[in-house]
mmCIF file of C-alpha atoms and ligand atoms in Angstrom:
data_model
loop_
_atom_site.group_PDB
_atom_site.id
_atom_site.type_symbol
_atom_site.label_atom_id
_atom_site.label_comp_id
_atom_site.label_asym_id
_atom_site.label_seq_id
_atom_site.Cartn_x
_atom_site.Cartn_y
_atom_site.Cartn_z
ATOM 1 C CA UNK A 866 0.000 0.000 0.000
ATOM 2 C CA UNK A 867 1.335 3.425 -0.956
ATOM 3 C CA UNK A 868 1.792 5.759 1.990
ATOM 4 C CA UNK A 869 -0.275 8.942 1.770
ATOM 5 C CA UNK A 870 2.699 10.891 3.084
ATOM 6 C CA UNK A 871 6.254 9.679 3.291
ATOM 7 C CA UNK A 872 9.151 11.777 4.569
ATOM 8 C CA UNK A 873 12.703 10.540 4.218
ATOM 9 C CA UNK A 874 15.452 12.582 5.838
ATOM 10 C CA UNK A 875 13.662 15.872 5.295
ATOM 11 C CA UNK A 876 15.699 18.969 6.123
ATOM 12 C CA UNK A 877 14.598 22.572 6.021
ATOM 13 C CA UNK A 878 16.561 25.701 6.859
ATOM 14 C CA UNK A 879 15.664 29.361 6.815
ATOM 15 C CA UNK A 880 19.001 31.060 6.167
ATOM 16 C CA UNK A 881 21.329 29.826 8.899
ATOM 17 C CA UNK A 882 18.466 28.481 11.020
ATOM 18 C CA UNK A 883 18.248 24.716 10.663
ATOM 19 C CA UNK A 884 14.600 23.977 11.450
ATOM 20 C CA UNK A 885 13.864 20.411 10.253
ATOM 21 C CA UNK A 886 16.803 18.110 10.920
ATOM 22 C CA UNK A 887 16.042 14.889 9.139
ATOM 23 C CA UNK A 888 12.377 14.004 9.502
ATOM 24 C CA UNK A 889 11.411 10.409 8.690
ATOM 25 C CA UNK A 890 7.797 9.387 8.945
ATOM 26 C CA UNK A 891 4.974 7.699 7.123
ATOM 27 C CA UNK A 892 1.256 8.385 7.128
ATOM 28 C CA UNK A 893 -0.973 5.582 5.855
ATOM 29 C CA UNK A 894 -4.158 6.227 3.882
ATOM 30 C CA UNK A 895 -7.178 6.851 6.156
ATOM 31 C CA UNK A 896 -4.908 7.430 9.111
ATOM 32 C CA UNK A 897 -5.364 10.231 11.660
ATOM 33 C CA UNK A 898 -1.800 11.238 12.325
ATOM 34 C CA UNK A 899 -1.262 13.605 15.251
ATOM 35 C CA UNK A 900 1.811 15.781 15.535
ATOM 36 C CA UNK A 901 2.671 17.366 18.863
ATOM 37 C CA UNK A 902 5.632 19.284 20.218
ATOM 38 C CA UNK A 903 6.727 22.549 21.766
ATOM 39 C CA UNK A 904 6.305 25.864 20.024
ATOM 40 C CA UNK A 905 9.107 26.423 17.516
ATOM 41 C CA UNK A 906 9.885 22.729 17.046
ATOM 42 C CA UNK A 907 9.054 22.872 13.318
ATOM 43 C CA UNK A 908 5.532 21.409 13.164
ATOM 44 C CA UNK A 909 4.044 24.144 10.982
ATOM 45 C CA UNK A 910 7.120 24.197 8.794
ATOM 46 C CA UNK A 911 6.757 20.474 8.191
ATOM 47 C CA UNK A 912 3.092 20.845 7.193
ATOM 48 C CA UNK A 913 4.017 23.710 4.883
ATOM 49 C CA UNK A 914 6.641 21.518 3.203
ATOM 50 C CA UNK A 915 4.036 18.796 2.553
ATOM 51 C CA UNK A 916 1.871 21.410 0.879
ATOM 52 C CA UNK A 917 4.889 22.841 -0.953
ATOM 53 C CA UNK A 918 4.414 26.246 0.627
ATOM 54 C CA UNK A 919 8.057 25.732 1.615
ATOM 55 C CA UNK A 920 10.711 23.933 -0.362
ATOM 56 C CA UNK A 921 12.822 21.361 1.479
ATOM 57 C CA UNK A 922 16.630 21.540 1.355
ATOM 58 C CA UNK A 923 17.398 17.837 1.537
ATOM 59 C CA UNK A 924 15.638 14.505 1.712
ATOM 60 C CA UNK A 925 12.539 13.238 -0.022
ATOM 61 C CA UNK A 926 8.917 14.033 0.554
ATOM 62 C CA UNK A 927 6.161 12.061 -1.163
ATOM 63 C CA UNK A 928 2.405 12.557 -1.187
ATOM 64 C CA UNK A 929 0.471 9.547 -2.414
ATOM 65 C CA UNK A 930 3.610 8.218 -4.075
ATOM 66 C CA UNK A 931 4.471 11.448 -5.923
ATOM 67 C CA UNK A 932 7.517 13.516 -5.048
ATOM 68 C CA UNK A 933 6.407 16.918 -3.780
ATOM 69 C CA UNK A 934 7.608 19.635 -6.135
ATOM 70 C CA UNK A 935 9.834 17.437 -8.293
ATOM 71 C CA UNK A 936 9.810 14.860 -11.015
ATOM 72 C CA UNK A 937 12.410 12.122 -10.951
ATOM 73 C CA UNK A 938 14.117 10.884 -14.119
ATOM 74 C CA UNK A 939 16.761 8.277 -13.438
ATOM 75 C CA UNK A 940 18.887 9.711 -10.650
ATOM 76 C CA UNK A 941 18.029 13.310 -11.382
ATOM 77 C CA UNK A 942 15.318 15.509 -9.972
ATOM 78 C CA UNK A 943 13.626 18.215 -11.987
ATOM 79 C CA UNK A 944 11.608 20.967 -10.376
ATOM 80 C CA UNK A 945 7.975 20.974 -11.333
ATOM 81 C CA UNK A 946 6.530 24.024 -13.052
ATOM 82 C CA UNK A 947 4.244 26.278 -11.015
ATOM 83 C CA UNK A 948 1.207 24.880 -12.819
ATOM 84 C CA UNK A 949 2.260 21.331 -11.915
ATOM 85 C CA UNK A 950 2.839 22.312 -8.286
ATOM 86 C CA UNK A 951 -0.627 23.865 -8.241
ATOM 87 C CA UNK A 952 -2.077 20.546 -9.414
ATOM 88 C CA UNK A 953 -0.313 18.710 -6.580
ATOM 89 C CA UNK A 954 -1.527 21.255 -4.078
ATOM 90 C CA UNK A 955 -5.158 20.939 -5.155
ATOM 91 C CA UNK A 956 -5.355 17.513 -3.577
ATOM 92 C CA UNK A 957 -4.291 18.752 -0.148
ATOM 93 C CA UNK A 958 -6.630 20.683 2.124
ATOM 94 C CA UNK A 959 -5.190 22.882 4.836
ATOM 95 C CA UNK A 960 -6.825 24.395 7.872
ATOM 96 C CA UNK A 961 -4.919 26.962 9.905
ATOM 97 C CA UNK A 962 -5.173 28.308 13.413
ATOM 98 C CA UNK A 963 -6.588 31.515 11.918
ATOM 99 C CA UNK A 964 -9.510 30.802 9.652
ATOM 100 C CA UNK A 965 -8.699 33.297 6.874
ATOM 101 C CA UNK A 966 -12.173 33.261 5.346
ATOM 102 C CA UNK A 967 -12.881 35.814 2.633
ATOM 103 C CA UNK A 968 -14.580 38.553 4.692
ATOM 104 C CA UNK A 969 -16.703 39.921 1.832
ATOM 105 C CA UNK A 970 -18.236 36.517 1.014
ATOM 106 C CA UNK A 971 -20.939 34.586 2.819
ATOM 107 C CA UNK A 972 -20.201 31.190 4.342
ATOM 108 C CA UNK A 973 -21.729 29.522 1.284
ATOM 109 C CA UNK A 974 -19.740 31.666 -1.162
ATOM 110 C CA UNK A 975 -16.535 30.936 0.771
ATOM 111 C CA UNK A 976 -17.099 27.210 0.294
ATOM 112 C CA UNK A 977 -18.076 27.583 -3.380
ATOM 113 C CA UNK A 978 -15.148 29.789 -4.347
ATOM 114 C CA UNK A 979 -12.196 27.441 -4.931
ATOM 115 C CA UNK A 980 -13.963 24.837 -7.108
ATOM 116 C CA UNK A 981 -15.285 27.640 -9.330
ATOM 117 C CA UNK A 982 -12.018 29.601 -9.519
ATOM 118 C CA UNK A 983 -9.537 26.730 -9.554
ATOM 119 C CA UNK A 984 -11.428 23.941 -11.300
ATOM 120 C CA UNK A 985 -13.766 26.061 -13.394
ATOM 121 C CA UNK A 986 -16.722 24.240 -11.938
ATOM 122 C CA UNK A 987 -20.283 25.331 -12.747
ATOM 123 C CA UNK A 988 -21.840 27.507 -10.022
ATOM 124 C CA UNK A 989 -24.808 25.177 -9.555
ATOM 125 C CA UNK A 990 -22.537 22.196 -8.968
ATOM 126 C CA UNK A 991 -20.325 24.149 -6.571
ATOM 127 C CA UNK A 992 -23.376 25.451 -4.737
ATOM 128 C CA UNK A 993 -24.896 22.010 -4.278
ATOM 129 C CA UNK A 994 -21.662 20.663 -2.847
ATOM 130 C CA UNK A 995 -21.171 23.709 -0.621
ATOM 131 C CA UNK A 996 -24.677 23.266 0.800
ATOM 132 C CA UNK A 997 -23.912 19.616 1.515
ATOM 133 C CA UNK A 998 -20.630 20.512 3.191
ATOM 134 C CA UNK A 999 -22.134 23.251 5.343
ATOM 135 C CA UNK A 1000 -24.699 20.710 6.450
ATOM 136 C CA UNK A 1001 -21.915 18.274 7.270
ATOM 137 C CA UNK A 1002 -20.191 20.819 9.538
ATOM 138 C CA UNK A 1003 -23.512 21.692 11.150
ATOM 139 C CA UNK A 1004 -23.932 25.150 9.617
ATOM 140 C CA UNK A 1005 -26.780 24.849 7.103
ATOM 141 C CA UNK A 1006 -28.578 27.677 8.832
ATOM 142 C CA UNK A 1007 -25.569 30.018 8.545
ATOM 143 C CA UNK A 1008 -25.027 29.752 4.784
ATOM 144 C CA UNK A 1009 -25.892 33.413 4.196
ATOM 145 C CA UNK A 1010 -23.880 34.774 7.115
ATOM 146 C CA UNK A 1011 -20.676 36.688 6.566
ATOM 147 C CA UNK A 1012 -17.613 35.646 8.598
ATOM 148 C CA UNK A 1013 -18.032 38.639 10.911
ATOM 149 C CA UNK A 1014 -21.481 37.279 11.799
ATOM 150 C CA UNK A 1015 -20.088 33.903 12.884
ATOM 151 C CA UNK A 1016 -18.306 32.777 16.035
ATOM 152 C CA UNK A 1017 -14.697 31.656 15.800
ATOM 153 C CA UNK A 1018 -15.759 28.028 16.003
ATOM 154 C CA UNK A 1019 -18.315 28.494 13.245
ATOM 155 C CA UNK A 1020 -15.748 30.271 11.071
ATOM 156 C CA UNK A 1021 -13.338 27.405 11.582
ATOM 157 C CA UNK A 1022 -16.006 24.899 10.547
ATOM 158 C CA UNK A 1023 -16.641 26.948 7.389
ATOM 159 C CA UNK A 1024 -12.883 26.871 6.776
ATOM 160 C CA UNK A 1025 -12.953 23.070 7.044
ATOM 161 C CA UNK A 1026 -15.897 22.897 4.625
ATOM 162 C CA UNK A 1027 -14.024 25.214 2.265
ATOM 163 C CA UNK A 1028 -10.983 22.911 2.285
ATOM 164 C CA UNK A 1029 -13.208 19.866 1.715
ATOM 165 C CA UNK A 1030 -14.851 21.518 -1.291
ATOM 166 C CA UNK A 1031 -11.737 20.725 -3.333
ATOM 167 C CA UNK A 1032 -12.240 17.044 -2.479
ATOM 168 C CA UNK A 1033 -8.722 16.603 -1.114
ATOM 169 C CA UNK A 1034 -7.138 13.237 -0.490
ATOM 170 C CA UNK A 1035 -5.225 14.620 2.479
ATOM 171 C CA UNK A 1036 -6.155 17.221 5.098
ATOM 172 C CA UNK A 1037 -3.576 19.137 7.099
ATOM 173 C CA UNK A 1038 -4.723 20.804 10.316
ATOM 174 C CA UNK A 1039 -2.360 23.270 11.975
ATOM 175 C CA UNK A 1040 -3.611 23.853 15.532
ATOM 176 C CA UNK A 1041 -7.175 24.322 14.286
ATOM 177 C CA UNK A 1042 -8.611 24.960 17.749
ATOM 178 C CA UNK A 1043 -5.805 26.977 19.362
ATOM 179 C CA UNK A 1044 -7.355 30.359 18.613
ATOM 180 C CA UNK A 1045 -10.825 29.392 19.837
ATOM 181 C CA UNK A 1046 -12.573 30.097 23.098
ATOM 182 C CA UNK A 1047 -12.665 26.834 25.077
ATOM 183 C CA UNK A 1048 -16.435 26.389 24.723
ATOM 184 C CA UNK A 1049 -16.136 26.449 20.908
ATOM 185 C CA UNK A 1050 -13.401 23.825 20.628
ATOM 186 C CA UNK A 1051 -15.686 20.803 20.963
ATOM 187 C CA UNK A 1052 -17.784 21.531 17.869
ATOM 188 C CA UNK A 1053 -14.689 21.810 15.690
ATOM 189 C CA UNK A 1054 -13.202 18.607 17.115
ATOM 190 C CA UNK A 1055 -16.529 16.847 16.482
ATOM 191 C CA UNK A 1056 -16.362 17.818 12.808
ATOM 192 C CA UNK A 1057 -12.799 16.487 12.626
ATOM 193 C CA UNK A 1058 -13.872 13.295 14.360
ATOM 194 C CA UNK A 1059 -16.616 12.847 11.740
ATOM 195 C CA UNK A 1060 -14.097 13.327 8.950
ATOM 196 C CA UNK A 1061 -11.874 10.702 10.527
ATOM 197 C CA UNK A 1062 -14.797 8.272 10.734
ATOM 198 C CA UNK A 1063 -15.462 8.865 7.032
ATOM 199 C CA UNK A 1064 -11.900 7.745 6.315
ATOM 200 C CA UNK A 1065 -10.179 11.036 5.518
ATOM 201 C CA UNK A 1066 -6.396 10.947 5.854
ATOM 202 C CA UNK A 1067 -5.471 13.710 8.268
ATOM 203 C CA UNK A 1068 -2.331 15.156 9.794
ATOM 204 C CA UNK A 1069 -3.309 17.124 12.864
ATOM 205 C CA UNK A 1070 -0.981 19.424 14.761
ATOM 206 C CA UNK A 1071 -2.722 19.897 18.071
ATOM 207 C CA UNK A 1072 -2.461 20.409 21.790
ATOM 208 C CA UNK A 1073 -5.770 18.575 22.262
ATOM 209 C CA UNK A 1074 -4.444 15.385 23.810
ATOM 210 C CA UNK A 1075 -7.965 14.025 24.349
ATOM 211 C CA UNK A 1076 -8.570 14.206 20.607
ATOM 212 C CA UNK A 1077 -5.201 12.586 19.893
ATOM 213 C CA UNK A 1078 -5.935 9.751 22.297
ATOM 214 C CA UNK A 1079 -9.501 9.087 21.146
ATOM 215 C CA UNK A 1080 -9.282 9.752 17.406
ATOM 216 C CA UNK A 1081 -5.604 9.451 16.539
ATOM 217 C CA UNK A 1082 -4.134 6.325 14.966
ATOM 218 C CA UNK A 1083 -0.559 7.515 15.302
ATOM 219 C CA UNK A 1084 1.190 10.192 17.282
ATOM 220 C CA UNK A 1085 4.566 11.806 16.777
ATOM 221 C CA UNK A 1086 6.323 13.989 19.310
ATOM 222 C CA UNK A 1087 8.643 16.428 17.611
ATOM 223 C CA UNK A 1088 11.204 18.647 19.316
ATOM 224 C CA UNK A 1089 13.852 20.918 17.856
ATOM 225 C CA UNK A 1090 13.332 19.659 14.302
ATOM 226 C CA UNK A 1091 13.546 15.930 14.986
ATOM 227 C CA UNK A 1092 11.050 13.162 15.669
ATOM 228 C CA UNK A 1093 11.784 12.250 19.278
ATOM 229 C CA UNK A 1094 9.163 9.566 19.709
ATOM 230 C CA UNK A 1095 6.278 8.027 17.832
ATOM 231 C CA UNK A 1096 3.724 5.293 18.292
ATOM 232 C CA UNK A 1097 0.087 4.694 19.057
ATOM 233 C CA UNK A 1098 -1.314 7.767 20.852
ATOM 234 C CA UNK A 1099 -2.360 5.727 23.895
ATOM 235 C CA UNK A 1100 1.142 4.342 24.302
ATOM 236 C CA UNK A 1101 2.994 7.595 23.760
ATOM 237 C CA UNK A 1102 0.655 9.577 25.999
ATOM 238 C CA UNK A 1103 0.487 7.087 28.867
ATOM 239 C CA UNK A 1104 3.953 5.614 28.656
ATOM 240 C CA UNK A 1105 6.372 8.088 27.044
ATOM 241 C CA UNK A 1106 9.880 6.699 26.661
ATOM 242 C CA UNK A 1107 11.965 9.851 26.356
ATOM 243 C CA UNK A 1108 12.605 12.545 28.928
ATOM 244 C CA UNK A 1109 11.788 15.292 26.466
ATOM 245 C CA UNK A 1110 8.405 13.718 25.745
ATOM 246 C CA UNK A 1111 7.705 13.270 29.459
ATOM 247 C CA UNK A 1112 8.612 16.862 30.194
ATOM 248 C CA UNK A 1113 6.422 18.184 27.348
ATOM 249 C CA UNK A 1114 3.450 16.029 28.303
ATOM 250 C CA UNK A 1115 3.694 17.052 31.953
ATOM 251 C CA UNK A 1116 3.079 20.633 30.789
ATOM 252 C CA UNK A 1117 0.157 19.994 28.422
ATOM 253 C CA UNK A 1118 -1.761 17.123 30.013
HETATM 254 P P1 LIG B 2412 5.973 25.185 15.405
HETATM 255 O O1 LIG B 2412 4.850 25.143 14.419
HETATM 256 O O2 LIG B 2412 6.377 23.833 15.898
HETATM 257 O O3 LIG B 2412 5.702 26.125 16.525
HETATM 258 P P2 LIG B 2412 7.402 26.472 13.251
HETATM 259 O O4 LIG B 2412 7.523 25.462 12.184
HETATM 260 O O5 LIG B 2412 6.360 27.519 13.092
HETATM 261 O O6 LIG B 2412 7.266 25.741 14.653
HETATM 262 O O7 LIG B 2412 8.750 27.256 13.417
HETATM 263 C C1 LIG B 2412 9.977 26.596 13.657
HETATM 264 C C2 LIG B 2412 11.080 27.619 13.611
HETATM 265 O O8 LIG B 2412 11.229 28.075 12.270
HETATM 266 C C3 LIG B 2412 10.821 28.856 14.452
HETATM 267 O O9 LIG B 2412 12.023 29.195 15.117
HETATM 268 C C4 LIG B 2412 10.447 29.905 13.448
HETATM 269 O O10 LIG B 2412 10.832 31.179 13.881
HETATM 270 C C5 LIG B 2412 11.229 29.469 12.222
HETATM 271 N N1 LIG B 2412 10.585 29.887 10.973
HETATM 272 C C6 LIG B 2412 9.391 29.447 10.508
HETATM 273 N N2 LIG B 2412 9.098 30.010 9.329
HETATM 274 C C7 LIG B 2412 10.124 30.839 9.021
HETATM 275 C C8 LIG B 2412 10.431 31.686 7.910
HETATM 276 N N3 LIG B 2412 9.604 31.814 6.856
HETATM 277 N N4 LIG B 2412 11.592 32.374 7.950
HETATM 278 C C9 LIG B 2412 12.441 32.244 8.989
HETATM 279 N N5 LIG B 2412 12.220 31.443 10.064
HETATM 280 C C10 LIG B 2412 11.079 30.748 10.084
HETATM 281 MG MG1 LIG B 2413 2.989 26.055 14.419
#
């Protein structure tokens, strides 16, 4: 079975700052893969490399068997053209801590936008899907609301629906609940739980250890640009092997 994401010795630097120091990991199709670690350890950078928002400096990164950003011929790698990178990126949905909805569009229009603009889809088709997706995230009754008329949790659920509208094969979540008031976190996690039950492959950077334990299939603890420890969430969370993991967990649990 082809891994949905495979990282082999991935390095990333910004100038002299060496941020990712040889990341090796594999995410299987349909897996909920949780990524935890202290602030500044490189979690967001790693997600951005998967999505080719950042280019890696060494190693190999594959999504669904395809090299991210490159084509291989024999031993040589050739950079993909921007249009080819855009095609790769289409298949990957990303949800950020900040929801970044288009403020001048309603919830429904936000969800319709990418399929129309990027895929040239007919409005009626995009609308029907957007209505379905808003229903799925529990916001049918907010379709005509503008982002400013929605709570943070509702905006984040629209952002998830918007990412799903492109029918991605992989969803990346970068601390999707960190900016939310505590009472709004549950609704967003419930939507993510539903996605997981439907078999979506997801990489989730989160501090929600309850979610990781209950929904996660795999958990990686990253610190200072390396994978310190990985395993089943229950094992890593209840029986961490490394001091750095223990120390981190003692602060967040
Ligand atoms: P995390 O998501 O685990 O908190 P990040 O991946 O955001 O960590 O950041 C890891 C390190 O990389 C930080 O020290 C951050 O300042 C640095 N960094 C991230 N993006 C850039 C960038 N575009 N230019 C320079 N440094 C960056
Ligand atoms: Mg981050």
